[in-house]
mmCIF file of C-alpha atoms in Angstrom:
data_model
loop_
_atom_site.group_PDB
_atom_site.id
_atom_site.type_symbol
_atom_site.label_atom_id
_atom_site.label_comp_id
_atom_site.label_asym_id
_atom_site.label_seq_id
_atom_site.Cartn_x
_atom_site.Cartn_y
_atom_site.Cartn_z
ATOM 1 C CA UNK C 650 -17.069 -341.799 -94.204
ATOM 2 C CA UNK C 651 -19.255 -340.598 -91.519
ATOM 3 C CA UNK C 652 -19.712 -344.187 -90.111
ATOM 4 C CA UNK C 653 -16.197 -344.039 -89.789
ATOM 5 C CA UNK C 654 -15.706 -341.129 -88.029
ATOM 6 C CA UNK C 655 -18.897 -342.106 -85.545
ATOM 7 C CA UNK C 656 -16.859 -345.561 -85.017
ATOM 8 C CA UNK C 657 -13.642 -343.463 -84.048
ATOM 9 C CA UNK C 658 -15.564 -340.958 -81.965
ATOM 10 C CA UNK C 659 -16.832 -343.823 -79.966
ATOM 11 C CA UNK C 660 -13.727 -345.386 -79.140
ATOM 12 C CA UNK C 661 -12.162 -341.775 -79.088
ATOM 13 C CA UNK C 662 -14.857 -341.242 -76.319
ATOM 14 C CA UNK C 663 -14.937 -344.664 -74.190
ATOM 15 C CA UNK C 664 -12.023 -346.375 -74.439
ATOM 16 C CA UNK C 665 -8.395 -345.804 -74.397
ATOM 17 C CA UNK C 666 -7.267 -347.199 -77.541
ATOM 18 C CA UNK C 667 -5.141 -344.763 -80.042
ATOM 19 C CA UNK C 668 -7.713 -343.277 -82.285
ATOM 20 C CA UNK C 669 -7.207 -340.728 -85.009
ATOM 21 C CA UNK C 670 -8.235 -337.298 -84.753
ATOM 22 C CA UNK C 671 -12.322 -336.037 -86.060
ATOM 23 C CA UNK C 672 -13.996 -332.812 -85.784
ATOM 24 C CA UNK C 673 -17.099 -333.662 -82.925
ATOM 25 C CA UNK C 674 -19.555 -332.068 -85.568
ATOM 26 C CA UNK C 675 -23.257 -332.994 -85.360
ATOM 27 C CA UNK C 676 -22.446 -335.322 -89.180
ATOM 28 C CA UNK C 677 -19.806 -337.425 -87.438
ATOM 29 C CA UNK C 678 -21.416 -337.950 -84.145
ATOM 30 C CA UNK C 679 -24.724 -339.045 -85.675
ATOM 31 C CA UNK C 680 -24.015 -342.616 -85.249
ATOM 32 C CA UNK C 681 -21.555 -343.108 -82.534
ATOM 33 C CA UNK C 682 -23.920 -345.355 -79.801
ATOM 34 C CA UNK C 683 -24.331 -347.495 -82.769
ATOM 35 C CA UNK C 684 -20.440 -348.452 -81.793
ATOM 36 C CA UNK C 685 -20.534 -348.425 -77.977
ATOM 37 C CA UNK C 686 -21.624 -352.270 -77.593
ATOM 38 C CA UNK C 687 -18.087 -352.988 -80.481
ATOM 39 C CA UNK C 688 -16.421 -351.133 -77.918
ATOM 40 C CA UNK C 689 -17.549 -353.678 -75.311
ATOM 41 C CA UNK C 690 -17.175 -356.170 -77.859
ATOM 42 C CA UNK C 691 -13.361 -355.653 -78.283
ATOM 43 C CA UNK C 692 -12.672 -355.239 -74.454
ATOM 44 C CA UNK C 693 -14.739 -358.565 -74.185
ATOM 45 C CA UNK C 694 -11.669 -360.107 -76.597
ATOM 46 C CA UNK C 695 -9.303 -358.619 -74.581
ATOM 47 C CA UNK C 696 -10.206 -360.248 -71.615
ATOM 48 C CA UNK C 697 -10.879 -363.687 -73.191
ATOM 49 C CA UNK C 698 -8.094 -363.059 -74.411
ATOM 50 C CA UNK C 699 -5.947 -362.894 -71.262
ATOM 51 C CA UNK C 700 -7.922 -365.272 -69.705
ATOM 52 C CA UNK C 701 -6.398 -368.176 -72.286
ATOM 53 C CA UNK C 702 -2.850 -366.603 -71.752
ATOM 54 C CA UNK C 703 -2.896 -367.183 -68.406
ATOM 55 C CA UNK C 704 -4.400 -370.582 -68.800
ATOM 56 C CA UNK C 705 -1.247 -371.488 -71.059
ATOM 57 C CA UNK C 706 1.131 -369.595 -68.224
ATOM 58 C CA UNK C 707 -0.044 -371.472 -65.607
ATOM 59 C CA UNK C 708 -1.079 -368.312 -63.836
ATOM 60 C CA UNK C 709 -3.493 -368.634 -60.469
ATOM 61 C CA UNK C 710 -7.237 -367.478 -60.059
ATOM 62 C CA UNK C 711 -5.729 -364.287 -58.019
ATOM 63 C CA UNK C 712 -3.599 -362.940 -60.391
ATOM 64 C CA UNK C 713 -6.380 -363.859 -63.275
ATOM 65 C CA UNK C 714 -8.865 -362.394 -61.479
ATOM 66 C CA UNK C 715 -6.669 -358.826 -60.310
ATOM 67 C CA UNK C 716 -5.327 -358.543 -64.317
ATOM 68 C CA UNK C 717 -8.723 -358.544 -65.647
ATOM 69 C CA UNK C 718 -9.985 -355.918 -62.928
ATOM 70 C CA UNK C 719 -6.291 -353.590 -64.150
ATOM 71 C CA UNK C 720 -6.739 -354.588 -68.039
ATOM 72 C CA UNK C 721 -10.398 -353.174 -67.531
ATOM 73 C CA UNK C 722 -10.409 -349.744 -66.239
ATOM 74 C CA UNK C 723 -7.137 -349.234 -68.683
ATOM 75 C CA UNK C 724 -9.036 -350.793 -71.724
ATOM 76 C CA UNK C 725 -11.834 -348.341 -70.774
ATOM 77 C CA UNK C 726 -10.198 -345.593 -68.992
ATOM 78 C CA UNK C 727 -12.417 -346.220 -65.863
ATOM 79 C CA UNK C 728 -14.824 -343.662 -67.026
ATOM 80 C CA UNK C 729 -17.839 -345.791 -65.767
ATOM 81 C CA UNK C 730 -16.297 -345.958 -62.762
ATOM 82 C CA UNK C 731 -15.994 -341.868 -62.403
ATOM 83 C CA UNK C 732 -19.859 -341.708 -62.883
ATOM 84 C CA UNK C 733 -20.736 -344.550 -60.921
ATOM 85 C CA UNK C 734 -18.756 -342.840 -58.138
ATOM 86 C CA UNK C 735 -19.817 -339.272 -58.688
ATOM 87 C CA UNK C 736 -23.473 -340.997 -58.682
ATOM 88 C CA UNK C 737 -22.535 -342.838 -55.107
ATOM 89 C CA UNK C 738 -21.897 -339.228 -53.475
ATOM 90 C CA UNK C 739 -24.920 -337.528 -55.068
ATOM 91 C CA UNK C 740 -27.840 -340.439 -54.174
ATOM 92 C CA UNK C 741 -25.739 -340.549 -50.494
ATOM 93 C CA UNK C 742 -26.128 -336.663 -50.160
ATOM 94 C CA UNK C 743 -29.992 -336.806 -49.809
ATOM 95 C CA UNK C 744 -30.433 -333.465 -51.079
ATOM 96 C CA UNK C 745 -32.900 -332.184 -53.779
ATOM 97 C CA UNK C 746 -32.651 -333.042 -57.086
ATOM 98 C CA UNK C 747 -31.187 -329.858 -58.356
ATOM 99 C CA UNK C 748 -27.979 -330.254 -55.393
ATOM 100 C CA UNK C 749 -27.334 -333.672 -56.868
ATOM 101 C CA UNK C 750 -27.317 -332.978 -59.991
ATOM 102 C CA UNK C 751 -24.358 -330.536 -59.087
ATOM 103 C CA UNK C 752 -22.953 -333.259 -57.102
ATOM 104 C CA UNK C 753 -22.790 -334.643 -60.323
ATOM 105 C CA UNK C 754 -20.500 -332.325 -61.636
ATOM 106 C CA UNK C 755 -18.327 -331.653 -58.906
ATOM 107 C CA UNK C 756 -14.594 -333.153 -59.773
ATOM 108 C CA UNK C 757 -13.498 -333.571 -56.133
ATOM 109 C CA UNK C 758 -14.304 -337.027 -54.698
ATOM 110 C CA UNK C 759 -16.564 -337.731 -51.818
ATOM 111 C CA UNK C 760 -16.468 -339.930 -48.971
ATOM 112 C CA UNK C 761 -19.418 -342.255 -50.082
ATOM 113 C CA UNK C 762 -17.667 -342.490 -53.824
ATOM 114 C CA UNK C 763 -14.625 -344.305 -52.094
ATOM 115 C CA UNK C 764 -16.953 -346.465 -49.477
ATOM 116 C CA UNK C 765 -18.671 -347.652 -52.433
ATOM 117 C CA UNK C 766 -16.097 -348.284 -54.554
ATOM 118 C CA UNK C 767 -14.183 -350.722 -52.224
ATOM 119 C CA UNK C 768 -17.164 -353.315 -52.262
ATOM 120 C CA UNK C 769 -17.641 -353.324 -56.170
ATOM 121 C CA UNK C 770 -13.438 -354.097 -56.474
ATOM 122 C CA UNK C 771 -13.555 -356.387 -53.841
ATOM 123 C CA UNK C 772 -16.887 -358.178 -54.899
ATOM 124 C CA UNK C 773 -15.808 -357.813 -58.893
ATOM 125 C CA UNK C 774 -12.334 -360.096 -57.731
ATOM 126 C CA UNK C 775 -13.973 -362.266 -55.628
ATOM 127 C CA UNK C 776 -16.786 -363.484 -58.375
ATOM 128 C CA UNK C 777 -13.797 -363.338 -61.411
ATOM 129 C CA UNK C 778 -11.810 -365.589 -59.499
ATOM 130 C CA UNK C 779 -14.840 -368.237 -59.127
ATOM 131 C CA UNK C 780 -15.449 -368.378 -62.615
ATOM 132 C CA UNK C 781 -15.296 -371.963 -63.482
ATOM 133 C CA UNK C 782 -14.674 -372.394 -67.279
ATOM 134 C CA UNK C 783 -14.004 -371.214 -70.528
ATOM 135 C CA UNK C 784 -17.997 -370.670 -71.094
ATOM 136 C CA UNK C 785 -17.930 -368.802 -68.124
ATOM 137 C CA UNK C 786 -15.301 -365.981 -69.299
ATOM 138 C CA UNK C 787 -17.223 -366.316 -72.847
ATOM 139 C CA UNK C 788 -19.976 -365.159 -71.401
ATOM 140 C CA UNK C 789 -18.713 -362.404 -68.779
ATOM 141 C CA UNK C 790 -16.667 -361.068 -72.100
ATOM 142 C CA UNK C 791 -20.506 -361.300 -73.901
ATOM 143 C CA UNK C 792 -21.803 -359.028 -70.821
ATOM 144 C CA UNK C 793 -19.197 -356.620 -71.921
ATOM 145 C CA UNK C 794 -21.720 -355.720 -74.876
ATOM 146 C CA UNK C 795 -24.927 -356.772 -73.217
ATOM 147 C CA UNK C 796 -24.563 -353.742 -70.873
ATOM 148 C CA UNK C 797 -22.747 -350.876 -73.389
ATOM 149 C CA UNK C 798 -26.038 -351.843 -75.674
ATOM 150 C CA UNK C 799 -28.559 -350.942 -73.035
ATOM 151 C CA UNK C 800 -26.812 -347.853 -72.160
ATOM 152 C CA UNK C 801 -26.771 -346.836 -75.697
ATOM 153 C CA UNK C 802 -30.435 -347.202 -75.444
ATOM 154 C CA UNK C 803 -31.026 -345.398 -72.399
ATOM 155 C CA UNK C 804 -29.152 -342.403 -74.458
ATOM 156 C CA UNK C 805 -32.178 -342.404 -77.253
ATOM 157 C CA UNK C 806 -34.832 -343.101 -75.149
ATOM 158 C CA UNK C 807 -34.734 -342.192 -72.076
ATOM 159 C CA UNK C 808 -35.357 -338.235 -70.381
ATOM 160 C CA UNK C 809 -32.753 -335.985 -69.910
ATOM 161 C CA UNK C 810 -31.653 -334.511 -66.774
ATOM 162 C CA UNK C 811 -30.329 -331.459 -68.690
ATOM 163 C CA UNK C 812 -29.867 -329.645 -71.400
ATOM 164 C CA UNK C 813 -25.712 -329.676 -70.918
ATOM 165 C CA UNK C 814 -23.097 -332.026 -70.463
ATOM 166 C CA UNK C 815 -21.739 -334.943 -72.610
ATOM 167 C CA UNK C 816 -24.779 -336.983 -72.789
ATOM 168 C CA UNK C 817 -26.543 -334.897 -73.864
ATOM 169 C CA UNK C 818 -24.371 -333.987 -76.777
ATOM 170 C CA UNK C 819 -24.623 -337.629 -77.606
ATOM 171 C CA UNK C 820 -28.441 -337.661 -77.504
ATOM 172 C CA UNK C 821 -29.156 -334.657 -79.549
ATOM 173 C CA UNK C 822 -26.726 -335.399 -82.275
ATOM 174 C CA UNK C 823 -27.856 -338.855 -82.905
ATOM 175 C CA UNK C 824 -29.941 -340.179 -85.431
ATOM 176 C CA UNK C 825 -32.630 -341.626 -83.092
ATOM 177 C CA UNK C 826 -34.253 -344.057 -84.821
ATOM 178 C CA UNK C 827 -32.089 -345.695 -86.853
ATOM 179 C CA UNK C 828 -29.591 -345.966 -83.888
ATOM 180 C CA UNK C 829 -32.514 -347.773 -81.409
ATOM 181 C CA UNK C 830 -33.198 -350.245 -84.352
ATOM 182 C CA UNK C 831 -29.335 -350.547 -84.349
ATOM 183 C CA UNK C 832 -29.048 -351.244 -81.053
ATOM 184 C CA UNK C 833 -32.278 -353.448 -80.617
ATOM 185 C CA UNK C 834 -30.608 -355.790 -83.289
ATOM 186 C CA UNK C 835 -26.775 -356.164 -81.232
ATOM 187 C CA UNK C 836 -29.397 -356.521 -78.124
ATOM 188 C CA UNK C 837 -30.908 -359.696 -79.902
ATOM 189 C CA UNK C 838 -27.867 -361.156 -81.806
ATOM 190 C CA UNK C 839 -25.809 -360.725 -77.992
ATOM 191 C CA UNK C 840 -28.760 -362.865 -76.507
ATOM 192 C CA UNK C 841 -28.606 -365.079 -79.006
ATOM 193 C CA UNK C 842 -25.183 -365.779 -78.641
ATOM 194 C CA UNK C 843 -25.003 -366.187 -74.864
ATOM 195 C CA UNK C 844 -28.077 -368.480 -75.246
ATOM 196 C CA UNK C 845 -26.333 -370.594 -77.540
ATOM 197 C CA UNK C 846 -23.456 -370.543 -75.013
ATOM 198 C CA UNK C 847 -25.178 -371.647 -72.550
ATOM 199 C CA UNK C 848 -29.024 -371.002 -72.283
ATOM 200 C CA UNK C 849 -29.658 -370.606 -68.402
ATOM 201 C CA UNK C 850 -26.422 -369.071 -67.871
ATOM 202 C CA UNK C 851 -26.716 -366.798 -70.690
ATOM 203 C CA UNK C 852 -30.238 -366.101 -70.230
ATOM 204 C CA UNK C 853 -29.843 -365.671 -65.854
ATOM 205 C CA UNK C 854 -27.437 -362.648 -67.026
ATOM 206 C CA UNK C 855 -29.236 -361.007 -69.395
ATOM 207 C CA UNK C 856 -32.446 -360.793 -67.093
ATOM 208 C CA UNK C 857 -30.460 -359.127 -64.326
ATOM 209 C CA UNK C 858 -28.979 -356.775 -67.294
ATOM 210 C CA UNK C 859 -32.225 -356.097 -68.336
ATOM 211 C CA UNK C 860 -33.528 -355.464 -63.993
ATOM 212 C CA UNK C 861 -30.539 -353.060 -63.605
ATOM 213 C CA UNK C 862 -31.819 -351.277 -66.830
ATOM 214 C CA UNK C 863 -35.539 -350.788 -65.313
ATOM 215 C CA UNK C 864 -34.132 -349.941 -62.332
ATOM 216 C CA UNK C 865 -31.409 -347.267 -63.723
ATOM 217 C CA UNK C 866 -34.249 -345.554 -65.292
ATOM 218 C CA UNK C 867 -36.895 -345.475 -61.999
ATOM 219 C CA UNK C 868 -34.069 -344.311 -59.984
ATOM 220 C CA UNK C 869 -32.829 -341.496 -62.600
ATOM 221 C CA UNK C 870 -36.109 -340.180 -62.796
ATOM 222 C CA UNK C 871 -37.459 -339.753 -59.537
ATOM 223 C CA UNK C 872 -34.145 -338.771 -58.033
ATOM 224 C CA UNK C 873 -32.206 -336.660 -60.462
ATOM 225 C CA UNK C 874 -34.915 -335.670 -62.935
ATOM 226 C CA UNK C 875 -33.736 -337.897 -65.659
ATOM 227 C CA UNK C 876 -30.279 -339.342 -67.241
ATOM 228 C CA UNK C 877 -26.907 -338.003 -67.236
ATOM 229 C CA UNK C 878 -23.332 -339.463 -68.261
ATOM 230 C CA UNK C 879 -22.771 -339.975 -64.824
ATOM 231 C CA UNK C 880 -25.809 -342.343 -64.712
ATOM 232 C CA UNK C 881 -25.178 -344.055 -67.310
ATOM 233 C CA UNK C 882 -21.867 -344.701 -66.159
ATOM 234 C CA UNK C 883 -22.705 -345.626 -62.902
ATOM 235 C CA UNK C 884 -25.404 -348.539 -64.427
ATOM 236 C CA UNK C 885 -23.016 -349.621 -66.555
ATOM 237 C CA UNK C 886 -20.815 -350.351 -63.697
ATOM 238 C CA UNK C 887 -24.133 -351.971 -61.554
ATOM 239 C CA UNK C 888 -25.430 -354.187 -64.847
ATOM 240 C CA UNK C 889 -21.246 -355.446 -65.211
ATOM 241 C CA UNK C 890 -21.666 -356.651 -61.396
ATOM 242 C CA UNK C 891 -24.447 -357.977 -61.187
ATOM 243 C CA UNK C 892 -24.491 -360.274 -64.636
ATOM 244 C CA UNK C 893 -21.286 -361.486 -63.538
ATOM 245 C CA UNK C 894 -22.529 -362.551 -59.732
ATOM 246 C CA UNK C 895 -24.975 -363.975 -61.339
ATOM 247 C CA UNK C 896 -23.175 -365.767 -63.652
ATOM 248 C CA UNK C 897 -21.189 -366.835 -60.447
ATOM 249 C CA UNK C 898 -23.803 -368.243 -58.546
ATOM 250 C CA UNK C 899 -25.836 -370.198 -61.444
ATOM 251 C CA UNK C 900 -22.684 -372.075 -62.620
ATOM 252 C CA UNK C 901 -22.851 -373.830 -59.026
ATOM 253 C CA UNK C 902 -26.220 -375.504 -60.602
ATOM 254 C CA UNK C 903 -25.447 -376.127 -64.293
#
């Protein structure tokens, strides 16, 4: 029952589908990165999902490529995007660690968060509306997981900037081990699967999921101290990006 309630929490936590109510105990929460890849998984569906609609409608690249970007952030509730744009103004502030960590935590939005933002849209539409094929949006819904699962990681294995805040409820609740051997095996069965898809394609996204990761880490360390849910938001939003410009670019060879 447990499982269960870490599966809800998850989705509960980030995404914006109807969940039922659990207590956020230590017992229920054990689990719950186990699920964040399923809840890429499902928003992957989604989006394949529209995708074929819009095939059958007769729809245009545009409005393909501007419903994903909406059906996205309300799938997900945009809360990547919050910490990747909390995470713009605090690396942007050049301050000491210690300021941008309170950055970090400031609601209001800064200057650099909406500068920064305006590329990723625009550069997010352009790329969705060059995807080519059906084993294109296959694989950018695959990414969906690809990404969530290295977060999850970063959660149980990488430092912590502090001893507060909603990652770090995540990372001291969960049961460590068994949820890295968890993840490890979606990480593999994902890679699998967008081999089999396509190997160069699959395997040209998963290596710049996998350079965002290294760098996520390098550049949480030496600049904030460690991780935070703002960090791990704001890689999530970089390793989405950057598989799917990569996935752009490649198809023009394959």
């Amino acid at each position: 029952m447990s499982i269960l309630k870490s599966c809800i929490i998850a989705f509960g936590m980030y995404s914006k589908i109807p969940m039922p109510g659990v207590e956020w105990s230590e017992k229920n929460m054990r689990y719950s990165i186990c699920f964040f890849p399923l809840v890429g998984a499902v928003l992957g569906l989604l989006i394949f999902g529209f995708y074929t609609v819009c095939g059958l409608a007769g729809f245009g690249r545009a409005f393909l490529g501007a419903g994903v970007l909406t059906l996205s952030v309300l799938v997900t509730g945009g809360i990547h995007l919050d910490g990747y744009m909390d995470t713009m103004d605090a690396l942007h502030s050049y301050q000491p660690k210690e300021r941008k960590l309170e950055i970090l935590k400031d609601s209001h939005i800064g200057a650099f968060a909406v500068l920064m933002l305006i590329p990723y849209v625009l550069l997010t539409y352009g790329a969705l509306t060059e995807l080519q094929d059906q084993r294109a949006w296959i694989l950018y819904g695959c990414s969906f997981v690809w990404s969530r699962t290295l977060s999850g990681l970063s959660v149980v294995w990488f430092r912590g900037a502090r001893k507060d805040g909603l990652l770090y409820s995540f990372s001291s609740t969960a049961h460590k081990r068994v949820v890295r051997l968890v993840l490890l095996l979606v990480l593999a069965v994902t890679a699998a699967v967008m081999a089999a898809v396509q190997p160069v394609l699959g395997g040209g996204m998963c290596v710049a999921g996998g350079l965002c990761f290294a760098y996520y880490r390098y550049k949480a360390y030496k600049e904030f101290g460690g991780v935070t849910g703002d960090l791990a938001g704001w890689f999530l939003a970089c390793a989405e990006l950057s598989m799917l410009l990569v996935l752009v670019v490649l198809q023009r060879f394959i």
